[in-house]
Amino acid sequence: MEVTELKILSELPKEEYFMCGHNECPACGAALVVRLALKVLGRNTIVVLPPNAILASAVRLSSFMVPTASAPMASAAALASGIVRGRRVLGNDRATVVVFGGDASTVDMGFQALSAAAARGDDFLYICYDNESNVNTGDQASSTTPLGAVTPTTPHGKAHVPKDMAIIMAEHGIPYVATASVAMLGDYVQKVQKAALIEGPKYIHVHTVCPCAWKIPDERMLEVGRLAVETRAFPLFEVLRGTLRLTYIPATCLPVDAYLGAQGRFKEISPLGRAKFQEWVNDKWERLYRRHTAGTTSGGVTSE
């Protein structure tokens, strides 16, 4: 398996396996997620894609410089399983198989196939770039859309908390699960590297800012992503063989108002809604921190 070993972001190889000319909007975090993962995984990689903005193979304009397979919306994990098993039968299973899926094709429509692949123990990496909405079809709400966010299908704000997909995948008992953020790319690429060296199903859930759906200026993409981490609205952690470890603990926890106020999709949220959002954030962090302190006996957390 060809995987680049690195300690800092500047050590990434110069080779590009996801080229310019793709269908992503300017300042789209998903393009960063794909580009940097492929730099780590290297040329000996097979990419599986459900329908999304990255996929342009239907018009023969793919930006990928590695083999790429297109799957139906709900079947990317099933196709990845088939590729892994087929190559094993042929005696050529050295390539890394990776799926890049958005939240709609991962957490909603594709969850059955992903859950089944995890239960079977199929050896591939699944990376979900979560922009918290159905961006490909008009920014409708998904299961990961935050509480209070206004979308075309939640015009008065989403009434329910988002699905915690990383914890759900960890409960499958797979060897490696992690969360990451486009605003903290060093942490992300190290987790891709770690996942690629582990046999079995691996899952990385990346908080991926979408300026269009979140109603923010393009130039604030990384800033807003960082606010999600610093307010603990999106905690960074990994679960390695059942042991959870927070990989970043904010030195000073900012109130969620700093994160919500930076986005147009929360302009209608009421003071009560903000309080509920903060309560949800606090509760989630406390649960994660308890698991972190129970499972960590040495070492520390990283910071950027």
Coordinates of C-alpha atoms in Angstrom, one line a residue:
M1 CA 0.0 0.0 0.0
E2 CA 1.4 3.3 -1.1
V3 CA 0.8 5.9 1.7
T4 CA 2.8 9.1 2.3
E5 CA 4.1 9.3 5.8
L6 CA 4.1 12.9 7.1
K7 CA 4.1 14.9 10.3
I8 CA 3.2 18.3 9.1
L9 CA 1.1 19.6 6.2
S10 CA 4.1 21.1 4.3
E11 CA 5.5 17.5 3.9
L12 CA 2.7 16.6 1.5
P13 CA 4.0 15.4 -1.9
K14 CA 3.8 17.7 -4.9
E15 CA 2.0 15.1 -7.1
E16 CA -1.6 15.9 -7.8
Y17 CA -4.3 13.2 -8.3
F18 CA -7.3 15.5 -8.3
M19 CA -6.7 18.2 -10.9
C20 CA -8.3 21.6 -11.6
G21 CA -11.3 21.9 -13.9
H22 CA -13.7 20.0 -11.6
N23 CA -17.3 21.1 -10.9
E24 CA -16.8 22.4 -7.4
C25 CA -17.7 26.0 -6.6
P26 CA -15.0 28.5 -5.5
A27 CA -14.1 28.0 -1.8
C28 CA -15.7 24.6 -1.7
G29 CA -14.3 22.5 1.2
A30 CA -15.1 19.2 -0.6
A31 CA -12.4 19.8 -3.2
L32 CA -9.8 20.2 -0.4
V33 CA -11.0 17.0 1.3
V34 CA -10.5 15.0 -1.9
R35 CA -7.3 16.6 -3.1
L36 CA -5.4 16.2 0.2
A37 CA -6.6 12.7 0.8
L38 CA -5.3 11.5 -2.6
K39 CA -2.0 13.2 -1.9
V40 CA -1.7 11.0 1.2
L41 CA -3.0 7.8 -0.4
G42 CA -1.0 8.0 -3.6
R43 CA -1.4 6.7 -7.1
N44 CA -2.3 3.2 -6.2
T45 CA -5.8 4.2 -5.2
I46 CA -9.3 3.4 -6.5
V47 CA -12.0 6.1 -5.9
V48 CA -15.7 5.4 -5.6
L49 CA -18.1 8.2 -6.0
P50 CA -21.9 8.5 -5.5
P51 CA -23.6 11.3 -7.5
N52 CA -22.2 14.7 -6.3
A53 CA -20.8 17.9 -7.5
I54 CA -17.3 16.4 -7.8
L55 CA -18.4 13.7 -10.2
A56 CA -18.2 14.8 -13.8
S57 CA -17.5 11.4 -15.4
A58 CA -21.0 11.4 -17.1
V59 CA -19.6 14.1 -19.5
R60 CA -16.1 12.6 -19.7
L61 CA -14.5 15.4 -17.7
S62 CA -13.2 13.7 -14.6
S63 CA -10.5 15.6 -12.7
F64 CA -9.2 12.4 -11.1
M65 CA -5.8 11.0 -12.1
V66 CA -6.6 7.6 -10.5
P67 CA -9.2 5.0 -11.4
T68 CA -12.7 6.2 -10.5
A69 CA -16.0 4.3 -10.3
S70 CA -19.4 5.9 -10.3
A71 CA -22.1 4.4 -8.0
P72 CA -25.8 5.1 -7.6
M73 CA -26.6 7.5 -4.8
A74 CA -27.3 4.8 -2.2
S75 CA -24.8 2.2 -3.3
A76 CA -21.2 3.7 -3.0
A77 CA -20.2 1.5 -0.1
A78 CA -21.7 -1.6 -1.8
L79 CA -19.7 -0.9 -4.9
A80 CA -16.5 -0.4 -2.8
S81 CA -17.1 -3.7 -1.2
G82 CA -17.4 -5.4 -4.6
I83 CA -14.2 -3.8 -5.8
V84 CA -12.3 -4.9 -2.7
R85 CA -13.6 -8.5 -2.9
G86 CA -13.1 -8.7 -6.6
R87 CA -9.5 -7.6 -6.5
R88 CA -8.9 -10.1 -3.7
V89 CA -10.2 -12.9 -5.8
L90 CA -7.9 -11.8 -8.7
G91 CA -4.9 -11.7 -6.3
N92 CA -4.4 -8.0 -6.6
D93 CA -5.6 -6.3 -3.4
R94 CA -2.8 -3.9 -2.8
A95 CA -4.7 -0.8 -4.0
T96 CA -6.4 1.4 -1.5
V97 CA -10.2 1.8 -2.1
V98 CA -11.7 5.0 -0.9
V99 CA -15.2 6.4 -1.1
F100 CA -15.8 10.2 -1.1
G101 CA -19.5 10.8 -0.3
G102 CA -21.5 13.8 0.9
D103 CA -23.8 13.7 3.9
A104 CA -26.9 13.0 1.8
S105 CA -25.3 9.9 0.1
T106 CA -23.7 8.8 3.4
V107 CA -25.9 9.6 6.4
D108 CA -29.2 9.4 4.6
M109 CA -29.6 7.5 1.4
G110 CA -26.4 5.4 1.5
F111 CA -26.4 4.5 5.2
Q112 CA -27.7 0.9 4.7
A113 CA -24.9 0.0 2.3
L114 CA -22.3 1.6 4.5
S115 CA -23.6 -0.1 7.7
A116 CA -23.7 -3.4 5.9
A117 CA -20.1 -3.0 4.7
A118 CA -19.0 -2.1 8.2
A119 CA -20.7 -5.2 9.6
R120 CA -18.9 -7.4 7.0
G121 CA -15.6 -5.9 7.8
D122 CA -14.8 -4.9 4.2
D123 CA -11.4 -3.2 3.9
F124 CA -11.9 0.3 2.5
L125 CA -11.8 3.9 3.6
Y126 CA -15.0 5.9 3.6
I127 CA -14.6 9.7 3.8
C128 CA -17.8 11.7 4.3
Y129 CA -17.5 15.4 3.4
D130 CA -20.3 16.8 5.4
N131 CA -21.6 20.2 4.2
E132 CA -24.8 19.7 6.3
S133 CA -27.2 19.9 3.4
N134 CA -28.3 18.3 0.1
V135 CA -26.1 20.8 -1.8
N136 CA -26.3 18.8 -5.1
T137 CA -30.1 19.3 -5.4
G138 CA -30.7 22.7 -3.9
D139 CA -29.4 22.9 -0.3
Q140 CA -32.3 21.0 1.3
A141 CA -31.9 19.7 4.8
S142 CA -30.2 16.4 5.5
S143 CA -29.8 14.4 8.7
T144 CA -26.7 16.4 9.6
T145 CA -28.2 19.8 9.1
P146 CA -27.8 21.6 12.5
L147 CA -30.6 22.6 14.8
G148 CA -32.2 25.9 13.8
A149 CA -30.7 26.1 10.3
V150 CA -32.9 27.5 7.6
T151 CA -33.1 25.5 4.4
P152 CA -35.6 25.2 1.5
T153 CA -37.2 22.2 3.4
T154 CA -36.8 23.8 6.9
P155 CA -37.9 27.4 6.2
H156 CA -38.5 28.1 9.9
G157 CA -35.3 26.4 11.1
K158 CA -34.5 22.7 11.6
A159 CA -36.3 21.4 14.7
H160 CA -34.1 18.4 15.4
V161 CA -30.5 17.9 16.4
P162 CA -28.2 16.3 13.7
K163 CA -27.4 12.7 13.5
D164 CA -24.0 11.9 15.1
M165 CA -22.7 9.8 12.2
A166 CA -19.1 9.3 13.6
I167 CA -20.4 7.8 16.8
I168 CA -22.9 5.7 15.0
M169 CA -20.1 4.2 12.9
A170 CA -17.9 3.7 15.9
E171 CA -20.7 1.7 17.5
H172 CA -20.3 -0.8 14.6
G173 CA -17.1 -1.8 16.2
I174 CA -14.9 -1.0 13.2
P175 CA -11.2 -0.4 13.8
Y176 CA -11.0 3.3 13.0
V177 CA -13.4 6.3 13.1
A178 CA -12.4 9.9 13.1
T179 CA -13.8 13.4 12.7
A180 CA -11.9 16.2 10.9
S181 CA -12.4 19.7 9.6
V182 CA -11.4 21.5 6.5
A183 CA -10.2 24.3 8.8
M184 CA -7.6 22.0 10.4
L185 CA -6.1 20.2 7.5
G186 CA -3.0 19.0 9.3
D187 CA -5.2 17.0 11.7
Y188 CA -7.2 15.7 8.7
V189 CA -4.3 14.4 6.6
Q190 CA -2.7 12.7 9.6
K191 CA -6.0 10.8 10.2
V192 CA -6.2 9.8 6.5
Q193 CA -2.7 8.4 6.8
K194 CA -3.5 6.5 10.0
A195 CA -6.7 5.1 8.5
A196 CA -5.0 3.9 5.3
L197 CA -2.5 1.8 7.3
I198 CA -5.3 -0.1 9.2
E199 CA -6.9 -3.2 7.8
G200 CA -10.7 -3.3 7.8
P201 CA -13.4 -0.6 7.4
K202 CA -12.4 2.9 8.3
Y203 CA -14.6 6.0 8.4
I204 CA -13.7 9.7 8.5
H205 CA -16.4 12.4 8.9
V206 CA -15.1 15.8 7.7
H207 CA -16.9 19.0 8.6
T208 CA -16.9 20.7 5.2
V209 CA -18.0 24.3 5.0
C210 CA -20.2 25.2 2.0
P211 CA -20.3 29.0 1.5
C212 CA -23.3 28.8 -0.7
A213 CA -25.6 26.7 1.5
W214 CA -24.3 28.3 4.7
K215 CA -24.7 31.8 3.3
I216 CA -21.2 33.1 4.0
P217 CA -18.6 34.9 1.9
D218 CA -16.2 32.6 0.1
E219 CA -13.2 34.2 1.9
R220 CA -14.6 33.2 5.3
M221 CA -14.8 29.5 4.6
L222 CA -11.8 28.5 6.8
E223 CA -12.7 31.0 9.5
V224 CA -16.2 29.6 9.9
G225 CA -14.9 26.1 9.9
R226 CA -12.5 27.0 12.6
L227 CA -15.3 28.6 14.7
A228 CA -17.2 25.3 14.6
V229 CA -14.2 23.6 16.2
E230 CA -13.4 26.4 18.7
T231 CA -17.0 26.6 19.9
R232 CA -17.1 22.8 20.2
A233 CA -20.0 22.7 17.8
F234 CA -17.9 20.1 15.8
P235 CA -15.4 18.3 18.1
L236 CA -12.4 16.6 16.6
F237 CA -11.7 13.1 17.8
E238 CA -10.8 9.6 16.8
V239 CA -11.9 6.2 17.9
L240 CA -9.1 3.6 17.5
R241 CA -10.3 0.0 18.2
G242 CA -12.9 1.3 20.6
T243 CA -10.9 3.9 22.5
L244 CA -12.0 7.5 22.0
R245 CA -9.4 10.3 22.0
L246 CA -10.1 14.0 21.5
T247 CA -7.5 15.2 19.1
Y248 CA -8.0 18.9 19.7
I249 CA -9.3 20.6 22.9
P250 CA -9.9 24.4 22.5
A251 CA -7.9 26.3 25.0
T252 CA -10.9 28.7 25.5
C253 CA -14.3 27.5 24.5
L254 CA -16.1 30.3 22.6
P255 CA -19.9 30.6 22.9
V256 CA -21.8 29.1 19.9
D257 CA -23.1 32.6 19.1
A258 CA -19.8 33.3 17.5
Y259 CA -20.3 30.4 15.1
L260 CA -24.1 30.9 14.5
G261 CA -23.8 34.6 14.0
A262 CA -21.2 34.2 11.2
Q263 CA -23.8 32.3 9.0
G264 CA -26.8 33.5 7.2
R265 CA -28.6 30.2 7.6
F266 CA -29.0 30.9 11.3
K267 CA -30.4 34.4 10.9
E268 CA -33.9 33.3 12.0
I269 CA -32.8 31.4 15.1
S270 CA -34.4 32.7 18.2
P271 CA -32.7 33.3 21.6
L272 CA -34.4 30.1 22.8
G273 CA -33.0 28.3 19.8
R274 CA -29.5 29.5 20.5
A275 CA -29.8 28.3 24.0
K276 CA -30.9 24.9 22.9
F277 CA -28.0 24.8 20.4
Q278 CA -25.6 25.6 23.2
E279 CA -27.1 23.0 25.5
W280 CA -26.7 20.4 22.7
V281 CA -23.1 21.4 22.2
N282 CA -22.3 21.2 25.9
D283 CA -24.0 17.8 26.3
K284 CA -22.2 16.3 23.4
W285 CA -18.8 17.7 24.5
E286 CA -19.2 16.4 28.0
R287 CA -20.0 12.9 26.8
L288 CA -17.0 12.9 24.5
Y289 CA -14.7 14.3 27.2
R290 CA -15.8 11.6 29.6
R291 CA -14.9 8.9 27.1
H292 CA -11.6 10.7 26.3
T293 CA -10.5 10.9 30.0
A294 CA -11.5 7.2 30.5
G295 CA -9.6 6.0 27.5
T296 CA -6.5 8.1 27.5
T297 CA -3.7 7.1 29.8
S298 CA -0.7 8.8 28.2
G299 CA 0.2 11.4 25.7
G300 CA -1.9 14.5 24.9
V301 CA -3.9 16.2 22.3
T302 CA -2.7 18.1 19.3
S303 CA -3.2 21.7 18.5
E304 CA -2.8 23.8 15.4

